[in-house]
């Protein structure tokens, strides 16, 4: 489905020399030098320029939200999508300050919003299934989500964008992301699960119970990254993963920030290891 090449290091020495030749002590800019080097390698030039930077926020609702794992109901997902469109969220302020384009993608929410210039509708449904009972979505929907994500990324790249931030909104999606992390890494439940938006002890215990039940129920089906995505994921996580793979295929820069985005990045890398070369965390 994707063809992703590893970032070439053939210009590495040239790029290092250009950085070291600046009027400064060697290595004095620390992580900034590492970042500059990574950008130059991804964009295949020794003087990288970021063009039409764009932030994509993928929204989706989760069946497990009805199980007491979050402090909020799925209604808040729709409210936040409306707020994104109105320009009133923190990410909107960030994008205005950084001169970034902004789009929010409805990947499948219970409360569909009216059309808006900032809103792209790529709905896979209203909500995933509660994955402690059934797979969150079909394999076909997971594949379609990857394609949808790839297409939205390609649309931005066609317009001249070469760096894309991947964000999300979805009540209970930390439950989904924690389950995916556990399935892909084999790490213990306690290491993978956090309190998300700050749930109380009862909801935190319920969150861990839901994930434990799902892992026991679906253990034999969790044999590939795609199966993990379909069984435990969200509509927005599917499209985020597809977007990252599409950006990597186009040899552009992926900005990864936050737990859910990092889990989508993990899915992408498990599917196509070379995608890691294009990610900045």
Short mmCIF file of C-alpha atoms in Angstrom, two decimals:
data_model
loop_
_atom_site.label_atom_id
_atom_site.label_comp_id
_atom_site.label_asym_id
_atom_site.label_seq_id
_atom_site.Cartn_x
_atom_site.Cartn_y
_atom_site.Cartn_z
CA UNK A 1 0.00 0.00 0.00
CA UNK A 2 2.88 2.36 0.78
CA UNK A 3 6.42 2.57 -0.55
CA UNK A 4 8.63 4.30 1.99
CA UNK A 5 12.34 4.72 1.44
CA UNK A 6 14.82 5.22 4.26
CA UNK A 7 16.27 8.72 4.50
CA UNK A 8 19.57 8.78 2.63
CA UNK A 9 22.73 9.79 4.49
CA UNK A 10 24.72 10.61 1.37
CA UNK A 11 24.69 14.35 2.20
CA UNK A 12 25.37 13.84 5.91
CA UNK A 13 29.01 14.97 5.94
CA UNK A 14 28.22 17.99 3.78
CA UNK A 15 25.39 18.99 6.13
CA UNK A 16 27.54 18.48 9.24
CA UNK A 17 30.31 20.58 7.72
CA UNK A 18 27.91 23.41 6.94
CA UNK A 19 26.59 23.40 10.53
CA UNK A 20 30.08 23.20 12.04
CA UNK A 21 31.32 26.04 9.81
CA UNK A 22 28.98 28.53 11.48
CA UNK A 23 30.56 31.08 13.80
CA UNK A 24 29.98 29.19 17.06
CA UNK A 25 31.66 26.55 19.22
CA UNK A 26 31.23 23.05 17.80
CA UNK A 27 27.99 21.50 19.00
CA UNK A 28 27.05 24.55 21.06
CA UNK A 29 23.48 24.65 19.76
CA UNK A 30 22.83 21.13 21.02
CA UNK A 31 19.49 19.70 19.93
CA UNK A 32 18.96 22.51 17.44
CA UNK A 33 21.90 21.18 15.45
CA UNK A 34 20.50 17.65 15.54
CA UNK A 35 17.13 18.98 14.40
CA UNK A 36 18.67 21.02 11.58
CA UNK A 37 20.59 17.96 10.44
CA UNK A 38 17.47 15.79 10.46
CA UNK A 39 15.46 18.36 8.50
CA UNK A 40 18.22 18.70 5.93
CA UNK A 41 18.44 14.93 5.46
CA UNK A 42 14.67 14.48 5.14
CA UNK A 43 14.30 17.34 2.66
CA UNK A 44 17.49 16.34 0.84
CA UNK A 45 19.19 19.74 0.86
CA UNK A 46 21.80 21.55 2.96
CA UNK A 47 19.63 24.64 3.37
CA UNK A 48 16.18 23.32 4.34
CA UNK A 49 13.19 25.62 4.12
CA UNK A 50 9.86 24.75 5.75
CA UNK A 51 7.01 25.64 3.42
CA UNK A 52 3.31 26.02 4.24
CA UNK A 53 3.55 24.24 7.62
CA UNK A 54 0.25 22.61 8.49
CA UNK A 55 -1.37 21.17 11.59
CA UNK A 56 -3.94 18.39 11.14
CA UNK A 57 -6.19 17.43 14.06
CA UNK A 58 -8.03 14.13 13.63
CA UNK A 59 -11.24 13.64 15.64
CA UNK A 60 -13.04 10.40 16.42
CA UNK A 61 -15.37 8.91 19.01
CA UNK A 62 -14.82 5.64 20.86
CA UNK A 63 -17.26 3.00 22.03
CA UNK A 64 -15.34 2.55 25.27
CA UNK A 65 -16.19 6.14 26.23
CA UNK A 66 -19.52 4.83 27.51
CA UNK A 67 -17.79 2.52 30.00
CA UNK A 68 -16.68 5.06 32.58
CA UNK A 69 -13.05 5.35 31.50
CA UNK A 70 -13.02 9.13 31.04
CA UNK A 71 -14.12 12.25 32.91
CA UNK A 72 -16.13 13.43 29.88
CA UNK A 73 -18.75 12.06 27.50
CA UNK A 74 -18.43 11.73 23.74
CA UNK A 75 -20.43 14.93 23.40
CA UNK A 76 -17.23 16.81 24.26
CA UNK A 77 -15.53 15.52 21.11
CA UNK A 78 -18.16 17.29 19.03
CA UNK A 79 -17.92 20.41 21.16
CA UNK A 80 -14.17 20.53 20.65
CA UNK A 81 -14.48 20.06 16.89
CA UNK A 82 -16.84 23.04 16.85
CA UNK A 83 -14.36 25.01 18.93
CA UNK A 84 -11.52 24.13 16.55
CA UNK A 85 -13.62 25.42 13.66
CA UNK A 86 -14.37 28.62 15.59
CA UNK A 87 -10.65 29.14 16.24
CA UNK A 88 -11.05 29.05 20.01
CA UNK A 89 -8.83 26.15 21.07
CA UNK A 90 -5.23 26.27 22.28
CA UNK A 91 -4.02 24.60 19.07
CA UNK A 92 -5.65 27.39 17.05
CA UNK A 93 -3.66 29.97 19.02
CA UNK A 94 -0.48 27.96 18.53
CA UNK A 95 -1.07 27.77 14.77
CA UNK A 96 -1.75 31.48 14.51
CA UNK A 97 1.42 32.30 16.43
CA UNK A 98 3.50 29.86 14.35
CA UNK A 99 1.85 30.87 11.06
CA UNK A 100 0.67 27.30 10.43
CA UNK A 101 -2.31 26.25 8.36
CA UNK A 102 -4.92 24.34 10.35
CA UNK A 103 -7.44 21.65 9.46
CA UNK A 104 -9.62 19.41 11.64
CA UNK A 105 -10.74 16.07 10.23
CA UNK A 106 -13.96 14.38 11.33
CA UNK A 107 -12.91 10.75 11.10
CA UNK A 108 -16.09 9.48 12.75
CA UNK A 109 -17.82 11.35 15.58
CA UNK A 110 -21.24 10.99 17.18
CA UNK A 111 -22.10 14.67 16.80
CA UNK A 112 -21.46 15.62 13.18
CA UNK A 113 -20.72 19.32 12.66
CA UNK A 114 -21.95 21.66 9.91
CA UNK A 115 -19.66 22.26 6.97
CA UNK A 116 -16.83 24.70 7.65
CA UNK A 117 -13.72 25.77 5.69
CA UNK A 118 -11.44 24.34 8.41
CA UNK A 119 -13.33 21.03 8.62
CA UNK A 120 -12.71 17.98 6.43
CA UNK A 121 -15.19 15.11 6.72
CA UNK A 122 -13.72 11.66 6.17
CA UNK A 123 -16.10 9.70 8.37
CA UNK A 124 -15.71 5.98 8.90
CA UNK A 125 -18.83 5.87 11.08
CA UNK A 126 -20.29 7.57 14.14
CA UNK A 127 -18.22 5.71 16.72
CA UNK A 128 -16.06 2.61 17.11
CA UNK A 129 -17.33 -0.49 18.88
CA UNK A 130 -16.43 -1.00 22.56
CA UNK A 131 -13.31 -3.12 22.10
CA UNK A 132 -13.74 -5.03 25.34
CA UNK A 133 -16.70 -6.74 23.63
CA UNK A 134 -16.06 -6.54 19.86
CA UNK A 135 -13.25 -5.40 17.58
CA UNK A 136 -13.26 -1.61 17.43
CA UNK A 137 -13.70 -1.65 13.64
CA UNK A 138 -13.47 -4.00 10.69
CA UNK A 139 -10.21 -4.66 8.88
CA UNK A 140 -11.77 -2.93 5.88
CA UNK A 141 -12.48 0.24 7.86
CA UNK A 142 -8.95 0.21 9.26
CA UNK A 143 -7.55 -0.01 5.73
CA UNK A 144 -9.91 2.71 4.53
CA UNK A 145 -8.77 4.88 7.44
CA UNK A 146 -5.16 4.48 6.34
CA UNK A 147 -6.09 5.51 2.80
CA UNK A 148 -8.13 8.49 4.01
CA UNK A 149 -5.20 9.66 6.12
CA UNK A 150 -2.80 9.26 3.23
CA UNK A 151 -5.09 11.30 0.98
CA UNK A 152 -5.45 14.24 3.37
CA UNK A 153 -1.68 14.37 3.81
CA UNK A 154 -1.13 14.20 0.07
CA UNK A 155 -3.63 17.02 -0.46
CA UNK A 156 -1.58 19.29 1.81
CA UNK A 157 1.70 18.27 0.17
CA UNK A 158 0.28 18.96 -3.29
CA UNK A 159 -0.42 22.51 -2.12
CA UNK A 160 3.27 22.99 -1.28
CA UNK A 161 3.40 21.86 2.37
CA UNK A 162 6.54 19.98 3.46
CA UNK A 163 5.97 19.71 7.22
CA UNK A 164 2.78 18.44 8.88
CA UNK A 165 1.86 18.17 12.56
CA UNK A 166 -0.41 15.29 13.56
CA UNK A 167 -2.82 15.89 16.44
CA UNK A 168 -6.07 14.40 17.70
CA UNK A 169 -9.29 14.82 19.63
CA UNK A 170 -11.39 11.96 20.92
CA UNK A 171 -12.87 11.26 24.33
CA UNK A 172 -11.46 7.95 25.66
CA UNK A 173 -8.77 7.71 23.01
CA UNK A 174 -6.06 7.34 25.65
CA UNK A 175 -7.75 4.03 26.52
CA UNK A 176 -7.46 2.93 22.91
CA UNK A 177 -3.89 4.19 22.61
CA UNK A 178 -2.80 2.45 25.83
CA UNK A 179 -4.26 -0.84 24.58
CA UNK A 180 -2.44 -0.46 21.25
CA UNK A 181 0.82 0.33 23.04
CA UNK A 182 0.45 -2.76 25.21
CA UNK A 183 -0.33 -4.98 22.21
CA UNK A 184 2.56 -3.69 20.10
CA UNK A 185 5.24 -3.56 22.78
CA UNK A 186 4.34 -6.36 25.18
CA UNK A 187 4.86 -3.98 28.09
CA UNK A 188 2.88 -4.42 31.30
CA UNK A 189 -0.54 -2.84 31.66
CA UNK A 190 0.59 -0.60 34.51
CA UNK A 191 3.33 0.89 32.34
CA UNK A 192 1.02 1.62 29.40
CA UNK A 193 -2.05 3.05 31.13
CA UNK A 194 -2.26 6.52 32.65
CA UNK A 195 -5.00 8.75 33.99
CA UNK A 196 -5.49 10.57 30.69
CA UNK A 197 -7.34 13.79 31.41
CA UNK A 198 -7.14 13.12 35.15
CA UNK A 199 -9.70 10.45 36.02
CA UNK A 200 -10.37 9.46 39.63
CA UNK A 201 -9.31 6.14 41.13
CA UNK A 202 -12.57 4.40 40.21
CA UNK A 203 -12.40 5.43 36.54
CA UNK A 204 -8.69 4.62 36.41
CA UNK A 205 -9.39 1.11 37.68
CA UNK A 206 -12.22 0.77 35.18
CA UNK A 207 -9.90 1.89 32.37
CA UNK A 208 -7.38 -0.82 33.25
CA UNK A 209 -10.15 -3.41 33.56
CA UNK A 210 -11.51 -2.59 30.08
CA UNK A 211 -8.05 -2.93 28.53
CA UNK A 212 -7.27 -6.17 30.40
CA UNK A 213 -10.56 -7.69 29.26
CA UNK A 214 -9.88 -6.68 25.66
CA UNK A 215 -6.36 -8.11 25.67
CA UNK A 216 -7.62 -11.48 26.95
CA UNK A 217 -10.56 -11.52 24.54
CA UNK A 218 -8.64 -10.61 21.39
CA UNK A 219 -5.19 -12.01 22.16
CA UNK A 220 -5.17 -14.50 19.28
CA UNK A 221 -6.25 -11.83 16.77
CA UNK A 222 -3.49 -9.33 17.62
CA UNK A 223 -1.03 -10.81 15.14
CA UNK A 224 -0.15 -7.78 13.01
CA UNK A 225 -0.13 -3.98 13.36
CA UNK A 226 -3.20 -3.76 11.12
CA UNK A 227 -5.06 -6.27 13.31
CA UNK A 228 -4.06 -4.31 16.42
CA UNK A 229 -5.37 -1.11 14.83
CA UNK A 230 -8.66 -2.69 13.76
CA UNK A 231 -9.22 -4.46 17.07
CA UNK A 232 -8.21 -1.75 19.55
CA UNK A 233 -7.92 1.50 17.60
CA UNK A 234 -10.00 4.52 16.77
CA UNK A 235 -11.13 6.01 13.50
CA UNK A 236 -8.88 9.00 14.15
CA UNK A 237 -5.90 6.81 15.05
CA UNK A 238 -6.30 4.92 11.77
CA UNK A 239 -6.28 8.14 9.76
CA UNK A 240 -3.39 9.60 11.76
CA UNK A 241 -1.36 6.48 11.00
CA UNK A 242 -2.21 6.71 7.31
CA UNK A 243 -1.32 10.40 7.22
CA UNK A 244 2.09 9.71 8.76
CA UNK A 245 2.77 6.97 6.24
CA UNK A 246 1.68 9.24 3.40
CA UNK A 247 3.98 12.02 4.58
CA UNK A 248 6.90 9.61 4.87
CA UNK A 249 6.22 8.21 1.42
CA UNK A 250 6.38 11.77 0.05
CA UNK A 251 9.66 12.39 1.93
CA UNK A 252 8.31 15.26 4.01
CA UNK A 253 8.52 16.03 7.74
CA UNK A 254 6.15 14.55 10.35
CA UNK A 255 5.68 16.40 13.65
CA UNK A 256 4.61 14.01 16.42
CA UNK A 257 3.38 15.40 19.73
CA UNK A 258 1.46 13.71 22.53
CA UNK A 259 0.66 10.16 23.61
CA UNK A 260 -1.99 9.29 21.03
CA UNK A 261 0.07 10.73 18.17
CA UNK A 262 3.08 8.77 19.38
CA UNK A 263 1.06 5.54 19.43
CA UNK A 264 -0.10 6.26 15.87
CA UNK A 265 3.57 6.78 14.99
CA UNK A 266 4.39 3.43 16.61
CA UNK A 267 1.74 1.76 14.45
CA UNK A 268 3.18 3.43 11.35
CA UNK A 269 6.72 2.30 12.18
CA UNK A 270 5.59 -1.25 12.97
CA UNK A 271 3.96 -1.35 9.52
CA UNK A 272 6.78 0.41 7.67
CA UNK A 273 9.99 0.80 9.74
CA UNK A 274 11.50 3.41 7.39
CA UNK A 275 8.73 5.83 8.37
CA UNK A 276 10.65 6.53 11.60
CA UNK A 277 13.27 8.49 9.65
CA UNK A 278 10.74 11.23 8.83
CA UNK A 279 9.42 11.78 12.37
CA UNK A 280 10.33 14.61 14.73
CA UNK A 281 9.12 14.21 18.31
#
